[in-house]
Coordinates of C-alpha atoms in Angstrom, one line a residue:
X1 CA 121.8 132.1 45.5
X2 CA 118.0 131.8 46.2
X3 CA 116.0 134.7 47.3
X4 CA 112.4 133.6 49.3
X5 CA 109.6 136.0 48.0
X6 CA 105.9 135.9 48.5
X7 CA 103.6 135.8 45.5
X8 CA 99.7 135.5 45.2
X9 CA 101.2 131.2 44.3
X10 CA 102.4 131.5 48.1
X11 CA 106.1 131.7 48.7
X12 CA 108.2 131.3 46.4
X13 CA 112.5 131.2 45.3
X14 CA 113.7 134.0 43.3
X15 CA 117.3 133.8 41.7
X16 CA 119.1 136.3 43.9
X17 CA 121.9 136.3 41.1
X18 CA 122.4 134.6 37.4
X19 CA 122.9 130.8 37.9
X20 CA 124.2 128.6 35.3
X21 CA 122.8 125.0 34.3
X22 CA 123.7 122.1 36.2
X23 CA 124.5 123.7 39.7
X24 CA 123.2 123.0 43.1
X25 CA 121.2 125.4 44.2
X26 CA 119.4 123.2 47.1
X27 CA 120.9 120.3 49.4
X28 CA 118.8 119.2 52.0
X29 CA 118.2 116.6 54.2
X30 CA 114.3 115.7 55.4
X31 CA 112.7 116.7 58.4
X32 CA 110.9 113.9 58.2
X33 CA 111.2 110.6 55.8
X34 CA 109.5 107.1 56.2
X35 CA 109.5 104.3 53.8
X36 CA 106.2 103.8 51.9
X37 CA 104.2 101.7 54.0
X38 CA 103.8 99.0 54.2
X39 CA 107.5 98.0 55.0
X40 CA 109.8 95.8 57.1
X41 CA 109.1 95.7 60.0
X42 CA 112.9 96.5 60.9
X43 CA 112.5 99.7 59.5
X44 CA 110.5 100.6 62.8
X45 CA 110.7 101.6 66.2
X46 CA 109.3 100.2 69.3
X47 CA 106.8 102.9 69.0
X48 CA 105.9 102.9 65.8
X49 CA 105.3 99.1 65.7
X50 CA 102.7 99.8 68.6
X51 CA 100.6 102.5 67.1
X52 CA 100.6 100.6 63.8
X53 CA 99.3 97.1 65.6
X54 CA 96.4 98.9 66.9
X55 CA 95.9 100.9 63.4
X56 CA 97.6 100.3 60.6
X57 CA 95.9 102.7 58.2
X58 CA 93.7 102.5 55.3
X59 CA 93.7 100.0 52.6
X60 CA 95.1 100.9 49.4
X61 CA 91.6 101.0 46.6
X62 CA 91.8 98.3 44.0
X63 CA 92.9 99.6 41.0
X64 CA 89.8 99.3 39.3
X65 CA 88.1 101.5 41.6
X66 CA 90.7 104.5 40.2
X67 CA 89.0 104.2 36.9
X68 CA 85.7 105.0 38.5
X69 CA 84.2 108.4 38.1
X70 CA 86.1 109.8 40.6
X71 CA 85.6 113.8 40.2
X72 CA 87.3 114.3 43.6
X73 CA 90.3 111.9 42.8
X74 CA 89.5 110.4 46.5
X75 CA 90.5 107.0 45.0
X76 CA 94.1 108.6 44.2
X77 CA 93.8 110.8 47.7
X78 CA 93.3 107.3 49.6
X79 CA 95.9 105.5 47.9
X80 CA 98.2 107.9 48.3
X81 CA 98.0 108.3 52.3
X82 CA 97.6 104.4 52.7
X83 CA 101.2 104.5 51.5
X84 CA 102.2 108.2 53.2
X85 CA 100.6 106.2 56.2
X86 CA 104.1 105.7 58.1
X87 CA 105.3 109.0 57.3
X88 CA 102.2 110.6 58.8
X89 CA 102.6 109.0 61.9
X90 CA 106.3 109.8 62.5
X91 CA 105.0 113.9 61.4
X92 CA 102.8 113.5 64.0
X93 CA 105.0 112.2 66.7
X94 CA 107.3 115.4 65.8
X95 CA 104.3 117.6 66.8
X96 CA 103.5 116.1 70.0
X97 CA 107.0 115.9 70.9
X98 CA 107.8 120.0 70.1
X99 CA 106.4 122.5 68.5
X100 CA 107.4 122.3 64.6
X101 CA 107.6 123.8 61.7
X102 CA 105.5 121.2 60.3
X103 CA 102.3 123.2 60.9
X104 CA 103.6 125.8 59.0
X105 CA 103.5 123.6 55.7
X106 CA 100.0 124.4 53.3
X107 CA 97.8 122.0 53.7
X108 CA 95.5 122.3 51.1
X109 CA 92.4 122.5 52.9
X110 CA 90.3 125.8 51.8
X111 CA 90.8 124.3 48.1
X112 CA 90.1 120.6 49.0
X113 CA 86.5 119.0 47.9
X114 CA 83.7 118.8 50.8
X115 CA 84.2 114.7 50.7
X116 CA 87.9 114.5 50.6
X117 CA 87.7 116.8 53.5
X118 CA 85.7 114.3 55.3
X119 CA 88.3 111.4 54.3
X120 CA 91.3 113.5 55.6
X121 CA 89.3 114.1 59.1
X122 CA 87.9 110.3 59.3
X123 CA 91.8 109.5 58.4
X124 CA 93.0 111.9 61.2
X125 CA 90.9 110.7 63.7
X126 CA 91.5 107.2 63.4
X127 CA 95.6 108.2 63.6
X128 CA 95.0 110.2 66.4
X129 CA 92.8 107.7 68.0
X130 CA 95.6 105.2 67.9
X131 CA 98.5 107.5 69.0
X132 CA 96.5 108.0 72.3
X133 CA 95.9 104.4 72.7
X134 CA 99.2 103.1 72.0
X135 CA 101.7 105.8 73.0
X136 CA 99.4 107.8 75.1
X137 CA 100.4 111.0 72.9
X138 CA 98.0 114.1 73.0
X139 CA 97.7 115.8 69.6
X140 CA 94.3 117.0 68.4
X141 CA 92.4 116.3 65.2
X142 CA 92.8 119.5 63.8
X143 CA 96.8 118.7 63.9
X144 CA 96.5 115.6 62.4
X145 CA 94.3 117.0 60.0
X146 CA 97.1 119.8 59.0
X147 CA 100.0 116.7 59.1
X148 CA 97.8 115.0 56.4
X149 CA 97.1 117.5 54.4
X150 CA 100.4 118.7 54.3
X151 CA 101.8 115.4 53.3
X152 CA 99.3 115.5 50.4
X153 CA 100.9 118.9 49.1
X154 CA 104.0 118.5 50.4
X155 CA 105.6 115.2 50.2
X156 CA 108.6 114.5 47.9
X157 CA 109.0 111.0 47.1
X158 CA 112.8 109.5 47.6
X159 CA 114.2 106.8 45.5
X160 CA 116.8 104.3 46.7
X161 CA 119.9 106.4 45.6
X162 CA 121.0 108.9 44.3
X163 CA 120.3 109.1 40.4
X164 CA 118.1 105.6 40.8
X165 CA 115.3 105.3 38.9
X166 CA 112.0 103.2 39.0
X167 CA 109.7 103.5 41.6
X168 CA 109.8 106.0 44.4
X169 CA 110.7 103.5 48.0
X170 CA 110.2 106.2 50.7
X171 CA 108.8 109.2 50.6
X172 CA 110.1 113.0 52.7
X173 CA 108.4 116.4 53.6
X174 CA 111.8 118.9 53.2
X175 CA 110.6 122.0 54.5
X176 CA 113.1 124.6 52.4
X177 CA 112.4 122.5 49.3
X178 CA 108.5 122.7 49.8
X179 CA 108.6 126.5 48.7
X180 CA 109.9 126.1 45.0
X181 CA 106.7 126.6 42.7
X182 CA 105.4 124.1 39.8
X183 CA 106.4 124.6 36.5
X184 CA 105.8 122.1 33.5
X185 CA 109.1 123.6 32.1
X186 CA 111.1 123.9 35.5
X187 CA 114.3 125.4 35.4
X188 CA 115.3 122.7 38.3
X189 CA 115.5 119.1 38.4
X190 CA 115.1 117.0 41.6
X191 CA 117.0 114.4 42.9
X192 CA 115.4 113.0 46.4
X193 CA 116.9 109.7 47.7
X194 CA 117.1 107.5 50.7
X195 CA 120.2 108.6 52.9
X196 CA 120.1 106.0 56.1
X197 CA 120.1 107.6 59.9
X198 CA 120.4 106.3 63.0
X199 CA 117.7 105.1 64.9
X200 CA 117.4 108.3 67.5
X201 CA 117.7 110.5 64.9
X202 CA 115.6 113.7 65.9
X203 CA 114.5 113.8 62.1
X204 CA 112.4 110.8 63.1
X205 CA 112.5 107.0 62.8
X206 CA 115.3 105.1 61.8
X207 CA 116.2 106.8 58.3
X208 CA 116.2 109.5 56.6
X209 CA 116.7 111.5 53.0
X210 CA 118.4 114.0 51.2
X211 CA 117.2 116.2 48.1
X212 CA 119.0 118.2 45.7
X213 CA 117.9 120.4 43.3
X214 CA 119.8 121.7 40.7
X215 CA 119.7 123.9 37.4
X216 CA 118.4 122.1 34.0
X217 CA 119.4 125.5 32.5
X218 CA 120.5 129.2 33.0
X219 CA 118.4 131.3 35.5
X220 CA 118.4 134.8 35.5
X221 CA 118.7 136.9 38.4
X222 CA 115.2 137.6 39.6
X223 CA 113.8 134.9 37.8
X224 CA 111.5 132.2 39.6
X225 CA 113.1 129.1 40.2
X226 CA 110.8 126.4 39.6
X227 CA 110.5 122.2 39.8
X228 CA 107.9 120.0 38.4
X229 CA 105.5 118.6 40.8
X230 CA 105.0 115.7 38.0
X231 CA 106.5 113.6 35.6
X232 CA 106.8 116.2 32.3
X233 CA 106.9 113.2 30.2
X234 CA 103.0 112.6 30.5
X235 CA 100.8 114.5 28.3
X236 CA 99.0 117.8 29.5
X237 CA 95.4 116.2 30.5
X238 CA 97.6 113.8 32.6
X239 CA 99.3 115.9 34.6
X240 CA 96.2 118.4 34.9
X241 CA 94.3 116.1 36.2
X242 CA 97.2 114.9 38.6
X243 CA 98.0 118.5 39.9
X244 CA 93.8 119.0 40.2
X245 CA 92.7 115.9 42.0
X246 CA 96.7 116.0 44.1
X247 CA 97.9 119.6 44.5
X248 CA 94.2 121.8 44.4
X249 CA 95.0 124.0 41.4
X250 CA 95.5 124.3 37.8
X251 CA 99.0 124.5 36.2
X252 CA 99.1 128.0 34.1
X253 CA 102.4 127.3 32.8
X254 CA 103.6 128.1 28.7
X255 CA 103.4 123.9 27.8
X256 CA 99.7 124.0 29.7
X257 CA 98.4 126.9 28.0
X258 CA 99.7 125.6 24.5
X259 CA 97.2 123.1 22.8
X260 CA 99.9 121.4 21.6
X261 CA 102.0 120.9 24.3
X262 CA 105.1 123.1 23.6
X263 CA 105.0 121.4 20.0
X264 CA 105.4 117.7 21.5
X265 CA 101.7 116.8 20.8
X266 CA 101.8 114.2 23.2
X267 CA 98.2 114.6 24.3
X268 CA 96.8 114.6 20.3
X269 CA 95.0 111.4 19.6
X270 CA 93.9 109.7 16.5
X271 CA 90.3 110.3 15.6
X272 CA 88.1 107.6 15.7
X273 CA 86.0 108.7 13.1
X274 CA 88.2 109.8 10.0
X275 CA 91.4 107.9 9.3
X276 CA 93.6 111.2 8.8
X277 CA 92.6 112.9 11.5
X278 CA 94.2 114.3 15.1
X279 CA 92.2 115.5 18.2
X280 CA 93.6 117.6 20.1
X281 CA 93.3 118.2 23.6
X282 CA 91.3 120.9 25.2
X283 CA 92.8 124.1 25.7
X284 CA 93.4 125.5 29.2
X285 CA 90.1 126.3 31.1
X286 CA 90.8 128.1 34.3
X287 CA 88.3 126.8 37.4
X288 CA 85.3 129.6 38.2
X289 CA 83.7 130.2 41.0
X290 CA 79.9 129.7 41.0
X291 CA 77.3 129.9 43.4
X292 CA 76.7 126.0 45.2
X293 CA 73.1 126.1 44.4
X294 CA 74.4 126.1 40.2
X295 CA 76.9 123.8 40.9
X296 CA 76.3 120.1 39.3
X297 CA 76.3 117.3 41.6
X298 CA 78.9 115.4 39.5
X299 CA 81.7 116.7 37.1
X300 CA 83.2 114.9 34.2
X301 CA 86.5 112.1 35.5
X302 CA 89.3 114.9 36.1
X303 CA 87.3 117.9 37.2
X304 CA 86.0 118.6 40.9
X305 CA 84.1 121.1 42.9
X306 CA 85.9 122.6 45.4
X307 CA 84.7 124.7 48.2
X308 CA 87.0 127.5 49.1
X309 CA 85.0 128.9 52.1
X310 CA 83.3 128.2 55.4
X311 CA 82.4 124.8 56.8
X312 CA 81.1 121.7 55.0
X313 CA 77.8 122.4 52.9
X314 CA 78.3 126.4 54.6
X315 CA 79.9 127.3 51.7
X316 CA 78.1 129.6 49.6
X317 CA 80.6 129.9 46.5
X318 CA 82.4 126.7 45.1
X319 CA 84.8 126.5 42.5
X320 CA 84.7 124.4 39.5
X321 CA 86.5 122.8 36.8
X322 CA 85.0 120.8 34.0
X323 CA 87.8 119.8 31.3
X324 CA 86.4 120.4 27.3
X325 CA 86.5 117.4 25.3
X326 CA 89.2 116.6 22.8
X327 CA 88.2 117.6 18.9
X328 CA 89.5 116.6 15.8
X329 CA 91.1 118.9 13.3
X330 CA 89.7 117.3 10.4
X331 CA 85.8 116.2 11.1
X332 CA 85.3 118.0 14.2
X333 CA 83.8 115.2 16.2
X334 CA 84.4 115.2 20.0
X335 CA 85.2 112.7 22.9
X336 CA 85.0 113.6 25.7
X337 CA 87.5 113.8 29.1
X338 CA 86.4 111.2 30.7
X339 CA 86.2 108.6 28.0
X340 CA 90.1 109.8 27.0
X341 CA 90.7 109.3 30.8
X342 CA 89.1 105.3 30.4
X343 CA 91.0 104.8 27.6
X344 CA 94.3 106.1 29.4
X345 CA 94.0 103.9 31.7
X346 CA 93.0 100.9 29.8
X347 CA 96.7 101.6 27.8
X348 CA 98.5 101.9 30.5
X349 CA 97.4 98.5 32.9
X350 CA 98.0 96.8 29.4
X351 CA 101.9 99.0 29.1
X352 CA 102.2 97.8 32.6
X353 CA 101.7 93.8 32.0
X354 CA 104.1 94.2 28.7
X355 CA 106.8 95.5 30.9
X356 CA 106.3 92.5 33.1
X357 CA 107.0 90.0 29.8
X358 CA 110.6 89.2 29.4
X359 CA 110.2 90.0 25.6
X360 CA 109.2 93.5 26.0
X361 CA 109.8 94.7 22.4
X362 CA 107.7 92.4 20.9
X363 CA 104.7 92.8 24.0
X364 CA 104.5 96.6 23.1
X365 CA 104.0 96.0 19.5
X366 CA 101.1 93.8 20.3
X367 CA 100.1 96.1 22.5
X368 CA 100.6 99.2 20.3
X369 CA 99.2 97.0 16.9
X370 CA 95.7 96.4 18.9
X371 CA 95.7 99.9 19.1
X372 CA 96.6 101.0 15.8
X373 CA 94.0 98.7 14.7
X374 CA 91.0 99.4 17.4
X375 CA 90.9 96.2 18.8
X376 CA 89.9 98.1 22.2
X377 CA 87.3 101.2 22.5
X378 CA 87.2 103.3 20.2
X379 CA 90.7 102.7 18.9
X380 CA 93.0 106.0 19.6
X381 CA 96.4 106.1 18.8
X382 CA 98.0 108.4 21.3
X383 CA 100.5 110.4 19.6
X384 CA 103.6 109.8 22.3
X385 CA 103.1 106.3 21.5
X386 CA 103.3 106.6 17.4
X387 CA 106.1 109.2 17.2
X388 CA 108.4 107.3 19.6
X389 CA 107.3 104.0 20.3
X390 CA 106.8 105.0 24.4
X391 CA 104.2 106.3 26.3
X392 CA 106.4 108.4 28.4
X393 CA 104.4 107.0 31.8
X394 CA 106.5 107.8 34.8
X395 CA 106.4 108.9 38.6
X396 CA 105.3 112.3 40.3
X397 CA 108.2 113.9 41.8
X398 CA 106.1 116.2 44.9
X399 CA 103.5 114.1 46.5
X400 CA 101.5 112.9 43.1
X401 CA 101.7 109.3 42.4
X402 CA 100.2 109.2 39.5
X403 CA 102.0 111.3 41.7

């Protein structure tokens, strides 16, 4: 049914004949799964309850500190492997126990910024470190290194069942599944979820997951099969940013290259300074490569330099990408990335507390009125929110917690 091909993307599956919507063309269970840590303690073995005593991993950054000018997205990077912190230690122990696959996995790391790199190797050191202590397991940096980063591009996160929704509660690396491509109009959807094992499995720890992936629609043979790496709800500079700062590369897909967002103009945002007026978002600006002497030493929030070649500060090329600011269609005037980013976020920590209210109806009108009326910054509308009365904020299905 699926045909693995290599593209200039990496590999990639290839309907090997016409497949209709809604069938399986993917069942899996993970090569390795943990439970986003921290967790219960009973979820652990022996082992794993030793290494983690003697570290157990980074602290998650406050939440403020993600609204930060954080060109890099090492806020996002660290909060993501404090909670991949469990699953990185049971990769690990699958490496010093055999020779895996798991090495095999893209790990990001020519396209990865010069500081993340050094977060990803302080990281990997400290996991290694405490593996040697505590379980007396040799593994070198350089493999720990390649587990992490792999995690980062790789992971799928796994809800509590089958066809649950909400938060992701564990999180898998599903080696056949890691070679489907992004698309922000997949022709797959993904259903990853918690399926128990026993304590000794040889998948690792004491449980595991299954993914399936099925057809959202008819896929020609020869066509590429693709999944979404985020939530296609959110609006394109959303998941740009998220696939940037989490996956290393831009999304070239039909929705990202169309200003309007395949006609959903969920990324168009009132004007601040006309009452009739829409800006929309920037249009799709591919990263360049420029000399590191040009490059600036800090990019607007959702763009990053990245450094594609030799060793840290050896590099003599890095690659760039500095999102264009949102204009209005009426006046012209401009805001830029990062203060659309600030005000994002601003929306969605106050989303978050309505959801917590028991009357939730009435807390997102206050929420959404405030808006309307500019009670906060500069007083967008976001365009989601006034067509439908959402703002369509949801979870990364591949290894972005925005995934």
């Amino acid at each position: 049914m699926l045909r693995l091909i290599h593209t200039s993307c990496g590999r990639s599956y290839v309907a090997a004949r016409d497949i209709p919507a809604h069938e399986n063309v993917l069942c899996a269970t993970s090569d390795v799964w943990a439970p986003l840590w921290p967790c219960d303690e009973a979820e652990l073995t022996p082992l794993e309850r030793a290494v983690l005593k003697r570290d157990p991993g980074p602290a998650a950054p406050p939440t403020s500190d993600e609204d930060a000018a954080d060109e890099a997205g090492e806020a996002q990077l660290l909060g993501s492997l404090a909670q991949f912190w469990l699953l990185a230690l049971r990769a690990a122990l699958r490496v010093v126990a055999a020779p895996t696959c798991l090495l095999a996995l893209d790990d990001g790391w020519s396209t990865r910024p010069t500081s993340s790199r050094r977060l990803v190797r302080a990281l990997a050191e400290r996991l290694r470190a405490a593996l040697e202590g505590a379980a007396s397991a040799s593994i070198s940096v350089a493999s720990v290194e390649h587990v992490l980063g792999a995690i980062l591009i790789n992971a799928f996160g796994t809800r509590s069942a089958p066809g649950a929704s909400g938060e992701p509660a564990g999180v898998g690396l599903f080696l056949t599944a890691s070679m489907f491509q992004h698309s922000c109009v997949p022709s797959c959807e993904v259903d990853a979820a918690a399926a128990p094992l026993t304590a000794d499995d040889p998948r690792g720890g004491g449980g595991g997951a299954a993914i399936l992936v099925r057809t959202s629609r008819p896929v020609a043979a020869g066509e590429e099969v693709t999944i979404s790496y985020v939530d296609g709800a959110e609006p394109s500079y959303v998941r740009r940013r998220l696939l940037w700062a989490g996956k290393n590369f831009l999304c070239a897909c039909e929705r990202c290259l169309d200003v309007t967002d395949g006609e959903r103009f969920g990324g168009c945002l009132r004007c601040p300074r006309c009452p009739t007026g829409w800006q929309m978002p920037p249009p799709h600006q591919p990263a360049r490569s420029v000399p590191a002497s040009r490059a600036p030493a800090s990019l607007p929030v959702g763009g990053s330099p990245r450094q594609p070649e030799g060793g840290d500060g050896a590099a003599r090329r890095v690659v760039e990408w500095a999102p264009g600011p949102f204009v209005c269609t009426a006046c012209a005037h401009a805001t830029s990335f990062g203060e659309v980013w600030a005000w994002d976020r601003d929306l969605r920590r106050r989303l978050a507390a309505a959801e917590a209210l028991h009357r939730r109806e009435v807390a997102y009108a206050q929420v959404l009125e405030a808006y309307r009326a500019g009670e906060w910054g500069v007083g967008w509308g976001w365009g989601v929110v006034e067509g439908r009365g959402e703002a369509g904020v949801g979870q990364g299905q591949k290894g972005v917690w925005g995934v």
